[in-house]
């Protein structure tokens, strides 16, 4: 369902703005563009916070496994003070696998990112997060082709700042947002439900396998 909704939203963007002139840069419609931590970070196996990387962003979703790097709250707070990561930001994988995009349509309250992820903070007085996300998604191949490096591909913050997009009029932006924002809210709700069901599965499956829960007599 989420993949279908995202494809529909991209189709709507392409129909409305696909042939429009690229008249602005990402830097001109953003408050800030930075990336994750560059310095060495001490892991904390007992920490309740995660330090994620580009491998956690795939197909517009955030994938968090059982063996991610964990950090302490002190480290998390220090990193968050620098990135100011928040709902509405756009993440772009910038090292290794370049060009994966994620719109943070939920509060990122338990994780920060390594330097392989760029963080784009839209100026929402000028442009919506949803519009900028689909502007970049529509030119994903161009972003990938802009990567540097023979051994390990990467794009620089200066590259991202210089990517060009079409800056719509206020009326056209509102028209786009009125269609797409509700679709993205459904995507967010579905992802939260997926996480809840995954936790429920992980809790119940071992009990079924061990025989702690017996469902043999249930009439289903």
Coordinates of C-alpha atoms in Angstrom, one line a residue:
X1 CA 0.0 0.0 0.0
X2 CA 2.8 2.4 0.9
X3 CA 4.7 1.7 -2.3
X4 CA 1.6 2.3 -4.3
X5 CA 0.8 5.6 -2.5
X6 CA 4.4 6.8 -3.0
X7 CA 4.3 5.9 -6.7
X8 CA 0.9 7.8 -7.1
X9 CA 2.4 10.9 -5.3
X10 CA 5.4 10.8 -7.6
X11 CA 3.1 10.5 -10.7
X12 CA 1.1 13.5 -9.4
X13 CA 4.3 15.5 -9.0
X14 CA 5.5 14.6 -12.5
X15 CA 2.1 15.5 -14.0
X16 CA 2.0 18.9 -12.2
X17 CA 5.7 19.9 -12.4
X18 CA 7.6 17.5 -14.5
X19 CA 8.1 19.9 -17.4
X20 CA 8.5 23.1 -15.3
X21 CA 11.6 25.1 -15.3
X22 CA 14.1 24.4 -12.6
X23 CA 14.4 27.9 -11.2
X24 CA 15.9 27.4 -7.7
X25 CA 18.5 25.4 -5.9
X26 CA 18.0 23.2 -2.9
X27 CA 20.1 25.6 -0.8
X28 CA 17.7 28.5 -1.6
X29 CA 14.6 26.6 -0.3
X30 CA 16.3 25.1 2.8
X31 CA 17.2 26.4 6.2
X32 CA 20.2 24.1 6.5
X33 CA 21.9 21.1 4.8
X34 CA 24.3 19.0 6.8
X35 CA 25.3 15.4 7.4
X36 CA 25.7 13.0 10.2
X37 CA 28.5 12.7 12.7
X38 CA 32.1 12.8 11.4
X39 CA 33.9 12.1 14.6
X40 CA 34.5 8.8 16.3
X41 CA 31.5 7.9 18.5
X42 CA 31.7 5.5 21.4
X43 CA 29.1 2.7 21.2
X44 CA 27.0 1.8 24.2
X45 CA 25.7 -1.8 24.0
X46 CA 23.1 -1.0 26.6
X47 CA 22.1 2.4 25.1
X48 CA 18.5 3.1 24.2
X49 CA 19.4 5.2 21.2
X50 CA 20.6 4.2 17.7
X51 CA 23.4 5.5 15.4
X52 CA 22.2 4.7 11.9
X53 CA 23.7 5.0 8.5
X54 CA 22.8 5.0 4.8
X55 CA 22.1 1.2 4.9
X56 CA 19.1 1.9 7.0
X57 CA 17.4 4.0 4.3
X58 CA 15.8 1.9 1.5
X59 CA 12.9 2.6 -0.8
X60 CA 11.6 5.6 1.2
X61 CA 11.5 3.7 4.5
X62 CA 13.7 3.6 7.6
X63 CA 14.8 0.0 8.4
X64 CA 16.1 -0.7 11.9
X65 CA 17.4 -4.2 12.6
X66 CA 18.3 -6.0 15.8
X67 CA 22.0 -5.3 15.6
X68 CA 22.3 -1.6 15.0
X69 CA 24.9 0.5 16.7
X70 CA 23.6 1.8 20.0
X71 CA 24.7 5.0 21.8
X72 CA 24.0 6.6 25.2
X73 CA 21.6 9.4 25.8
X74 CA 24.5 11.7 26.4
X75 CA 26.0 11.0 23.0
X76 CA 22.6 11.2 21.4
X77 CA 21.9 14.6 22.9
X78 CA 25.3 15.9 21.7
X79 CA 24.7 14.7 18.2
X80 CA 21.1 16.1 18.1
X81 CA 22.4 19.5 19.2
X82 CA 24.4 19.6 16.0
X83 CA 22.0 18.2 13.5
X84 CA 18.7 19.4 15.0
X85 CA 17.1 16.5 13.3
X86 CA 13.3 16.7 13.3
X87 CA 10.0 15.7 11.7
X88 CA 9.8 17.1 8.2
X89 CA 13.5 16.8 7.4
X90 CA 14.6 14.9 4.3
X91 CA 17.4 12.3 4.5
X92 CA 19.6 11.5 1.5
X93 CA 22.2 8.7 1.5
X94 CA 25.4 10.3 0.4
X95 CA 28.2 7.8 0.8
X96 CA 28.3 4.2 -0.6
X97 CA 24.8 3.7 -1.8
X98 CA 24.0 7.2 -3.1
X99 CA 20.5 8.5 -3.8
X100 CA 18.2 6.8 -1.3
X101 CA 15.7 9.3 0.1
X102 CA 13.5 9.4 3.2
X103 CA 11.0 11.9 4.3
X104 CA 10.9 12.0 8.1
X105 CA 7.1 12.1 8.6
X106 CA 7.5 11.0 12.2
X107 CA 9.5 12.3 15.2
X108 CA 13.1 10.9 15.1
X109 CA 13.3 10.7 18.9
X110 CA 15.6 7.6 19.3
X111 CA 18.2 7.8 16.5
X112 CA 20.9 9.9 14.8
X113 CA 23.0 9.3 11.7
X114 CA 26.5 8.8 10.6
X115 CA 28.2 11.0 8.0
X116 CA 26.9 8.7 5.1
X117 CA 23.5 10.4 5.5
X118 CA 22.8 14.1 4.5
X119 CA 20.1 16.0 6.3
X120 CA 18.1 18.6 4.4
X121 CA 15.9 20.9 6.4
X122 CA 13.3 22.6 4.2
X123 CA 12.3 26.2 4.8
X124 CA 8.6 25.5 5.2
X125 CA 7.7 29.1 4.7
X126 CA 8.9 28.7 1.1
X127 CA 8.3 25.0 0.3
X128 CA 6.8 22.0 1.9
X129 CA 8.8 18.9 2.9
X130 CA 6.6 16.7 0.7
X131 CA 7.2 18.9 -2.3
X132 CA 11.0 19.0 -1.8
X133 CA 11.1 15.3 -1.2
X134 CA 9.3 14.5 -4.5
X135 CA 11.4 17.1 -6.3
X136 CA 14.5 15.2 -5.3
X137 CA 12.9 11.7 -5.8
X138 CA 12.0 12.7 -9.4
X139 CA 15.6 13.3 -10.2
X140 CA 17.1 10.3 -8.3
X141 CA 19.0 9.1 -11.3
X142 CA 20.6 12.5 -11.8
X143 CA 21.6 12.5 -8.1
X144 CA 23.2 9.1 -8.4
X145 CA 25.1 10.2 -11.6
X146 CA 26.4 13.2 -9.7
X147 CA 28.4 11.0 -7.3
X148 CA 32.2 11.2 -7.1
X149 CA 34.8 8.5 -6.4
X150 CA 36.1 5.4 -8.0
X151 CA 36.3 3.1 -4.9
X152 CA 33.4 4.5 -2.9
X153 CA 30.8 6.7 -4.4
X154 CA 29.8 9.9 -2.5
X155 CA 28.1 13.2 -3.0
X156 CA 29.2 16.3 -1.1
X157 CA 27.0 18.8 0.8
X158 CA 28.0 21.4 -1.8
X159 CA 26.6 19.1 -4.5
X160 CA 23.3 18.8 -2.7
X161 CA 23.1 22.5 -2.2
X162 CA 23.5 23.0 -5.9
X163 CA 20.8 20.6 -7.1
X164 CA 18.2 22.5 -8.9
X165 CA 14.4 22.2 -8.6
X166 CA 11.3 24.0 -9.7
X167 CA 10.1 26.4 -7.1
X168 CA 6.3 26.5 -7.5
X169 CA 3.9 29.4 -6.9
X170 CA 2.1 29.4 -3.6
X171 CA -1.2 28.4 -5.1
X172 CA 0.4 25.5 -7.0
X173 CA 2.2 24.3 -3.9
X174 CA -1.0 24.4 -1.9
X175 CA -2.8 22.4 -4.7
X176 CA 0.0 19.8 -4.6
X177 CA 0.1 19.6 -0.8
X178 CA -3.7 19.2 -0.5
X179 CA -3.4 16.0 -2.6
X180 CA -0.1 14.5 -1.4
X181 CA 0.1 15.4 2.3
X182 CA -2.9 13.2 3.2
X183 CA -1.4 10.3 1.2
X184 CA 1.9 10.7 3.2
X185 CA 0.0 10.7 6.5
X186 CA -1.5 7.3 5.5
X187 CA 2.0 6.0 4.7
X188 CA 3.2 7.2 8.1
X189 CA 0.3 5.5 9.9
X190 CA 0.9 2.3 8.0
X191 CA 4.6 2.3 8.9
X192 CA 3.7 2.7 12.6
X193 CA 1.2 -0.1 12.4
X194 CA 3.9 -2.3 10.7
X195 CA 6.3 -1.7 13.6
X196 CA 3.6 -2.5 16.1
X197 CA 2.7 -5.8 14.3
X198 CA 6.4 -6.7 14.0
X199 CA 6.9 -6.2 17.8
X200 CA 3.8 -8.3 18.4
X201 CA 5.1 -11.0 16.1
X202 CA 8.5 -11.1 17.7
X203 CA 6.9 -11.4 21.1
X204 CA 4.4 -14.1 20.3
X205 CA 6.3 -16.3 17.9
X206 CA 8.9 -17.7 20.4
X207 CA 6.0 -18.6 22.7
X208 CA 4.2 -20.4 19.9
X209 CA 7.4 -22.3 19.0
X210 CA 8.1 -23.3 22.6
X211 CA 4.6 -24.4 23.3
X212 CA 4.1 -21.8 25.9
X213 CA 1.0 -20.6 24.0
X214 CA -1.2 -23.5 22.7
X215 CA -3.5 -22.5 19.9
X216 CA -4.3 -26.1 18.7
X217 CA -7.9 -25.9 20.1
X218 CA -8.8 -22.5 18.6
X219 CA -11.5 -22.7 16.0
X220 CA -10.2 -20.4 13.3

